[in-house]
Amino acid sequence: MTDGVTIGQAAAFADVTVKAIRHYHKHGLMDEPRRDGSGYRRYGSADLLRLIQIRTLAAAGVPLAEIRAILDADPDRFAAALVDVERRLTERIDDLIARRDMLRRLTTGDRALLPDRVLVKLDRVAADLGFTPDDVMMAREGLVLIRALVPEGFDDYVAKVERALDDPHYLSLVKRMWHAAEWEPDDPRVDELATAMADHFLAHPELLPIPAGLRARTDAAIRYSLLSHHGQEQKPAWTRLAALFEARMRAAGIDIA
């Protein structure tokens, strides 16, 4: 009987593919066995054992690039290496669970892009102001943009808005601003509202809803423009309202961005 088995037989016995064995050889996980008189490589019991060990470690999540060093290590280093692999696998599992949870949250739309505490506040304010679903979506999108464009100032921005919303006068301004979306741009109420908004924030500049850290950025004007113009494409009255408001604030010496 010829000593050893062919690569095909070794693959079948070790429950791997021939392609996998060749891959293991190519990357140095195991040495290539000797050839017989006919030129075929013959795999002995030690080779089969090595294949089973490689297959088992790979199936357990050990990167192929680390398997040779682990198999060639002494018992203490072998155990330590497996502990390290387990730690990394646990981190990957935690990451996958977080990704799965994010996918589940995404079934509710972009709500997954904001903290729960902000969503709860937004839902309450939306109900108090009588926002439509489209209004709520636009407000939520604006918050998502703020969090992305000025992440270091997001919490500060939310805190400012929360404090401002405790003021009945500010709430009335917000309601008027939202109704202004349906006005014509040249409606005189647009100019009146811009003045009222500017007067309010000039009296309470600490509540001006500009995220902390925005002014310090070299591209502050670009980021501010992206934030302030969101939603204005289909609401020309808002475009004029924003321009008038900003002009009044700058005329009063308030640096918007």
CSV table of C-alpha atoms in Angstrom, one decimal:
chain,number,residue,atom,x,y,z
A,1,MET,CA,0.0,0.0,0.0
A,2,THR,CA,1.3,3.5,-0.9
A,3,ASP,CA,2.3,5.5,2.1
A,4,GLY,CA,-0.1,8.4,2.6
A,5,VAL,CA,-3.1,9.6,0.7
A,6,THR,CA,-3.6,12.0,-2.2
A,7,ILE,CA,-4.6,15.6,-1.8
A,8,GLY,CA,-8.2,14.8,-2.8
A,9,GLN,CA,-8.4,12.0,-0.2
A,10,ALA,CA,-6.8,14.2,2.5
A,11,ALA,CA,-9.3,16.9,1.7
A,12,ALA,CA,-12.2,14.5,2.1
A,13,PHE,CA,-10.8,13.0,5.4
A,14,ALA,CA,-10.2,16.4,6.9
A,15,ASP,CA,-13.5,17.9,5.6
A,16,VAL,CA,-11.9,20.7,3.7
A,17,THR,CA,-11.6,21.4,0.0
A,18,VAL,CA,-8.5,20.8,-2.2
A,19,LYS,CA,-8.5,24.5,-2.9
A,20,ALA,CA,-8.3,25.2,0.8
A,21,ILE,CA,-5.3,22.8,1.2
A,22,ARG,CA,-3.5,24.6,-1.6
A,23,HIS,CA,-4.3,27.9,0.0
A,24,TYR,CA,-2.9,26.7,3.3
A,25,HIS,CA,0.3,25.6,1.5
A,26,LYS,CA,0.6,29.0,-0.3
A,27,HIS,CA,0.3,31.0,2.9
A,28,GLY,CA,2.7,28.8,4.9
A,29,LEU,CA,0.2,27.3,7.3
A,30,MET,CA,1.5,23.8,6.6
A,31,ASP,CA,4.5,22.4,4.7
A,32,GLU,CA,3.9,20.6,1.4
A,33,PRO,CA,4.4,16.9,1.8
A,34,ARG,CA,6.8,14.8,-0.2
A,35,ARG,CA,6.0,13.4,-3.6
A,36,ASP,CA,5.8,9.7,-4.4
A,37,GLY,CA,7.4,8.0,-7.3
A,38,SER,CA,4.6,9.0,-9.6
A,39,GLY,CA,5.0,12.7,-8.7
A,40,TYR,CA,1.9,12.9,-6.4
A,41,ARG,CA,2.1,14.5,-3.0
A,42,ARG,CA,1.2,12.1,-0.3
A,43,TYR,CA,-0.4,13.3,3.0
A,44,GLY,CA,0.3,11.3,6.1
A,45,SER,CA,-1.4,11.2,9.5
A,46,ALA,CA,0.5,14.2,10.7
A,47,ASP,CA,-0.6,16.2,7.7
A,48,LEU,CA,-4.2,15.2,8.3
A,49,LEU,CA,-3.9,16.2,11.9
A,50,ARG,CA,-2.5,19.6,10.9
A,51,LEU,CA,-5.3,20.1,8.4
A,52,ILE,CA,-8.0,19.3,11.1
A,53,GLN,CA,-6.3,21.7,13.5
A,54,ILE,CA,-6.2,24.5,10.8
A,55,ARG,CA,-9.8,23.9,9.9
A,56,THR,CA,-11.0,23.9,13.5
A,57,LEU,CA,-9.1,27.1,14.4
A,58,ALA,CA,-10.3,28.8,11.2
A,59,ALA,CA,-13.9,27.8,11.9
A,60,ALA,CA,-13.6,29.2,15.4
A,61,GLY,CA,-12.7,32.6,14.0
A,62,VAL,CA,-8.9,32.6,14.2
A,63,PRO,CA,-7.5,34.6,11.2
A,64,LEU,CA,-5.5,32.4,8.8
A,65,ALA,CA,-2.5,34.7,9.1
A,66,GLU,CA,-2.3,33.8,12.8
A,67,ILE,CA,-2.9,30.1,12.7
A,68,ARG,CA,0.7,28.9,12.0
A,69,ALA,CA,2.1,30.8,14.9
A,70,ILE,CA,-0.6,29.5,17.3
A,71,LEU,CA,-0.1,25.9,16.2
A,72,ASP,CA,3.7,26.2,16.6
A,73,ALA,CA,3.5,27.9,20.0
A,74,ASP,CA,4.1,26.2,23.3
A,75,PRO,CA,1.0,25.4,25.4
A,76,ASP,CA,1.1,28.6,27.4
A,77,ARG,CA,1.4,30.8,24.3
A,78,PHE,CA,-1.2,28.7,22.6
A,79,ALA,CA,-3.7,29.3,25.4
A,80,ALA,CA,-2.9,33.0,25.6
A,81,ALA,CA,-3.3,33.4,21.8
A,82,LEU,CA,-6.7,31.7,22.0
A,83,VAL,CA,-7.8,34.0,24.8
A,84,ASP,CA,-6.8,37.0,22.6
A,85,VAL,CA,-8.7,35.6,19.7
A,86,GLU,CA,-11.8,35.1,21.9
A,87,ARG,CA,-11.6,38.7,23.1
A,88,ARG,CA,-11.5,40.0,19.5
A,89,LEU,CA,-14.4,37.7,18.6
A,90,THR,CA,-16.4,39.1,21.5
A,91,GLU,CA,-15.8,42.6,20.3
A,92,ARG,CA,-16.9,41.6,16.8
A,93,ILE,CA,-20.0,40.0,18.2
A,94,ASP,CA,-20.8,43.1,20.2
A,95,ASP,CA,-20.3,45.2,17.0
A,96,LEU,CA,-22.6,42.9,15.0
A,97,ILE,CA,-25.3,43.1,17.7
A,98,ALA,CA,-25.1,46.9,17.6
A,99,ARG,CA,-25.4,46.8,13.8
A,100,ARG,CA,-28.4,44.4,14.0
A,101,ASP,CA,-30.0,46.8,16.5
A,102,MET,CA,-29.3,49.7,14.2
A,103,LEU,CA,-31.0,47.9,11.3
A,104,ARG,CA,-34.0,47.3,13.4
A,105,ARG,CA,-34.2,50.9,14.4
A,106,LEU,CA,-33.8,52.0,10.7
A,107,THR,CA,-37.2,50.4,10.0
A,108,THR,CA,-38.6,53.5,11.6
A,109,GLY,CA,-36.7,55.7,9.1
A,110,ASP,CA,-34.0,58.2,10.1
A,111,ARG,CA,-35.1,58.1,13.8
A,112,ALA,CA,-32.1,55.7,14.3
A,113,LEU,CA,-29.8,58.6,13.5
A,114,LEU,CA,-30.7,60.6,16.6
A,115,PRO,CA,-30.5,59.9,20.4
A,116,ASP,CA,-33.7,58.6,22.0
A,117,ARG,CA,-33.9,61.6,24.4
A,118,VAL,CA,-33.9,64.0,21.4
A,119,LEU,CA,-36.6,62.0,19.6
A,120,VAL,CA,-38.8,62.0,22.7
A,121,LYS,CA,-38.4,65.8,23.0
A,122,LEU,CA,-39.1,66.3,19.3
A,123,ASP,CA,-42.2,64.2,19.4
A,124,ARG,CA,-43.6,66.2,22.4
A,125,VAL,CA,-42.8,69.6,20.8
A,126,ALA,CA,-44.3,68.4,17.5
A,127,ALA,CA,-47.5,67.4,19.2
A,128,ASP,CA,-47.7,70.8,21.1
A,129,LEU,CA,-47.1,72.7,17.9
A,130,GLY,CA,-49.4,70.6,15.7
A,131,PHE,CA,-46.7,69.6,13.3
A,132,THR,CA,-47.7,67.4,10.4
A,133,PRO,CA,-45.7,64.2,9.7
A,134,ASP,CA,-43.8,66.1,7.0
A,135,ASP,CA,-43.0,68.9,9.4
A,136,VAL,CA,-41.6,66.4,11.9
A,137,MET,CA,-39.6,64.6,9.3
A,138,MET,CA,-38.0,68.0,8.2
A,139,ALA,CA,-37.2,68.9,11.8
A,140,ARG,CA,-35.7,65.5,12.3
A,141,GLU,CA,-33.6,65.8,9.2
A,142,GLY,CA,-32.3,69.2,10.3
A,143,LEU,CA,-31.2,67.7,13.6
A,144,VAL,CA,-29.5,64.8,11.8
A,145,LEU,CA,-27.6,67.3,9.7
A,146,ILE,CA,-26.5,69.3,12.7
A,147,ARG,CA,-25.2,66.2,14.4
A,148,ALA,CA,-23.3,65.3,11.3
A,149,LEU,CA,-21.9,68.7,10.4
A,150,VAL,CA,-21.1,70.0,13.9
A,151,PRO,CA,-21.1,66.9,16.2
A,152,GLU,CA,-19.2,68.6,19.0
A,153,GLY,CA,-22.0,71.2,19.2
A,154,PHE,CA,-25.0,69.0,18.9
A,155,ASP,CA,-25.7,68.6,22.6
A,156,ASP,CA,-25.2,72.3,23.1
A,157,TYR,CA,-27.6,73.1,20.3
A,158,VAL,CA,-30.3,70.7,21.7
A,159,ALA,CA,-29.9,72.3,25.1
A,160,LYS,CA,-30.4,75.8,23.7
A,161,VAL,CA,-33.5,74.8,21.9
A,162,GLU,CA,-34.9,73.1,25.0
A,163,ARG,CA,-34.4,76.2,27.0
A,164,ALA,CA,-35.9,78.4,24.3
A,165,LEU,CA,-38.9,76.2,24.0
A,166,ASP,CA,-39.8,76.9,27.6
A,167,ASP,CA,-40.5,80.5,26.6
A,168,PRO,CA,-44.1,80.9,25.3
A,169,HIS,CA,-43.0,83.9,23.1
A,170,TYR,CA,-40.4,81.8,21.4
A,171,LEU,CA,-43.0,79.0,20.8
A,172,SER,CA,-45.3,81.5,19.2
A,173,LEU,CA,-42.4,82.5,16.9
A,174,VAL,CA,-41.8,78.9,16.0
A,175,LYS,CA,-45.4,78.4,15.1
A,176,ARG,CA,-45.4,81.5,12.9
A,177,MET,CA,-42.2,80.5,11.2
A,178,TRP,CA,-43.7,77.1,10.4
A,179,HIS,CA,-46.8,78.7,9.0
A,180,ALA,CA,-44.6,81.0,7.0
A,181,ALA,CA,-43.7,78.0,4.8
A,182,GLU,CA,-47.0,78.5,3.1
A,183,TRP,CA,-46.7,82.3,2.6
A,184,GLU,CA,-45.6,84.0,-0.6
A,185,PRO,CA,-42.1,85.4,-0.4
A,186,ASP,CA,-43.3,89.0,-0.7
A,187,ASP,CA,-45.9,88.6,2.0
A,188,PRO,CA,-45.3,91.5,4.5
A,189,ARG,CA,-45.7,89.1,7.3
A,190,VAL,CA,-42.3,87.6,6.3
A,191,ASP,CA,-40.6,90.9,7.1
A,192,GLU,CA,-42.5,91.3,10.3
A,193,LEU,CA,-41.6,87.8,11.5
A,194,ALA,CA,-37.9,88.3,10.6
A,195,THR,CA,-37.9,91.4,12.8
A,196,ALA,CA,-39.7,89.7,15.6
A,197,MET,CA,-37.2,86.8,15.5
A,198,ALA,CA,-34.2,89.1,15.4
A,199,ASP,CA,-35.5,91.1,18.3
A,200,HIS,CA,-36.1,88.0,20.4
A,201,PHE,CA,-32.5,86.6,19.9
A,202,LEU,CA,-31.0,90.1,20.3
A,203,ALA,CA,-32.7,90.1,23.7
A,204,HIS,CA,-31.5,86.6,24.4
A,205,PRO,CA,-28.3,86.0,22.4
A,206,GLU,CA,-27.3,83.1,24.6
A,207,LEU,CA,-30.2,81.1,23.0
A,208,LEU,CA,-29.3,81.8,19.4
A,209,PRO,CA,-29.5,78.3,18.0
A,210,ILE,CA,-26.0,78.1,16.5
A,211,PRO,CA,-24.1,74.9,17.5
A,212,ALA,CA,-21.1,75.5,19.7
A,213,GLY,CA,-17.9,75.1,17.8
A,214,LEU,CA,-19.3,76.0,14.4
A,215,ARG,CA,-17.7,79.5,14.3
A,216,ALA,CA,-14.3,78.0,15.1
A,217,ARG,CA,-14.3,75.9,11.9
A,218,THR,CA,-12.5,77.2,8.8
A,219,ASP,CA,-15.5,76.2,6.7
A,220,ALA,CA,-18.1,77.5,9.1
A,221,ALA,CA,-19.9,79.5,6.4
A,222,ILE,CA,-20.4,76.4,4.2
A,223,ARG,CA,-21.6,74.3,7.1
A,224,TYR,CA,-23.9,77.0,8.3
A,225,SER,CA,-25.3,77.4,4.8
A,226,LEU,CA,-26.1,73.7,4.5
A,227,LEU,CA,-27.9,73.8,7.9
A,228,SER,CA,-29.8,77.0,7.5
A,229,HIS,CA,-31.0,76.3,4.0
A,230,HIS,CA,-32.2,72.8,4.6
A,231,GLY,CA,-35.9,72.6,3.6
A,232,GLN,CA,-36.0,75.9,1.9
A,233,GLU,CA,-35.9,74.5,-1.7
A,234,GLN,CA,-39.7,74.2,-1.9
A,235,LYS,CA,-40.5,77.0,0.6
A,236,PRO,CA,-39.3,80.3,-0.9
A,237,ALA,CA,-40.8,82.3,2.0
A,238,TRP,CA,-38.4,80.5,4.3
A,239,THR,CA,-35.5,81.5,2.1
A,240,ARG,CA,-36.5,85.2,2.3
A,241,LEU,CA,-37.2,84.9,6.0
A,242,ALA,CA,-33.8,83.5,6.7
A,243,ALA,CA,-32.0,86.1,4.7
A,244,LEU,CA,-33.9,88.9,6.4
A,245,PHE,CA,-33.3,87.5,9.9
A,246,GLU,CA,-29.6,87.0,9.2
A,247,ALA,CA,-29.2,90.5,7.8
A,248,ARG,CA,-30.9,92.0,10.9
A,249,MET,CA,-28.6,90.0,13.2
A,250,ARG,CA,-25.5,91.0,11.4
A,251,ALA,CA,-26.6,94.6,11.3
A,252,ALA,CA,-26.8,94.4,15.1
A,253,GLY,CA,-23.3,93.1,15.3
A,254,ILE,CA,-24.1,89.4,15.8
A,255,ASP,CA,-21.8,87.1,13.9
A,256,ILE,CA,-24.0,84.3,12.5
A,257,ALA,CA,-21.2,82.2,11.0
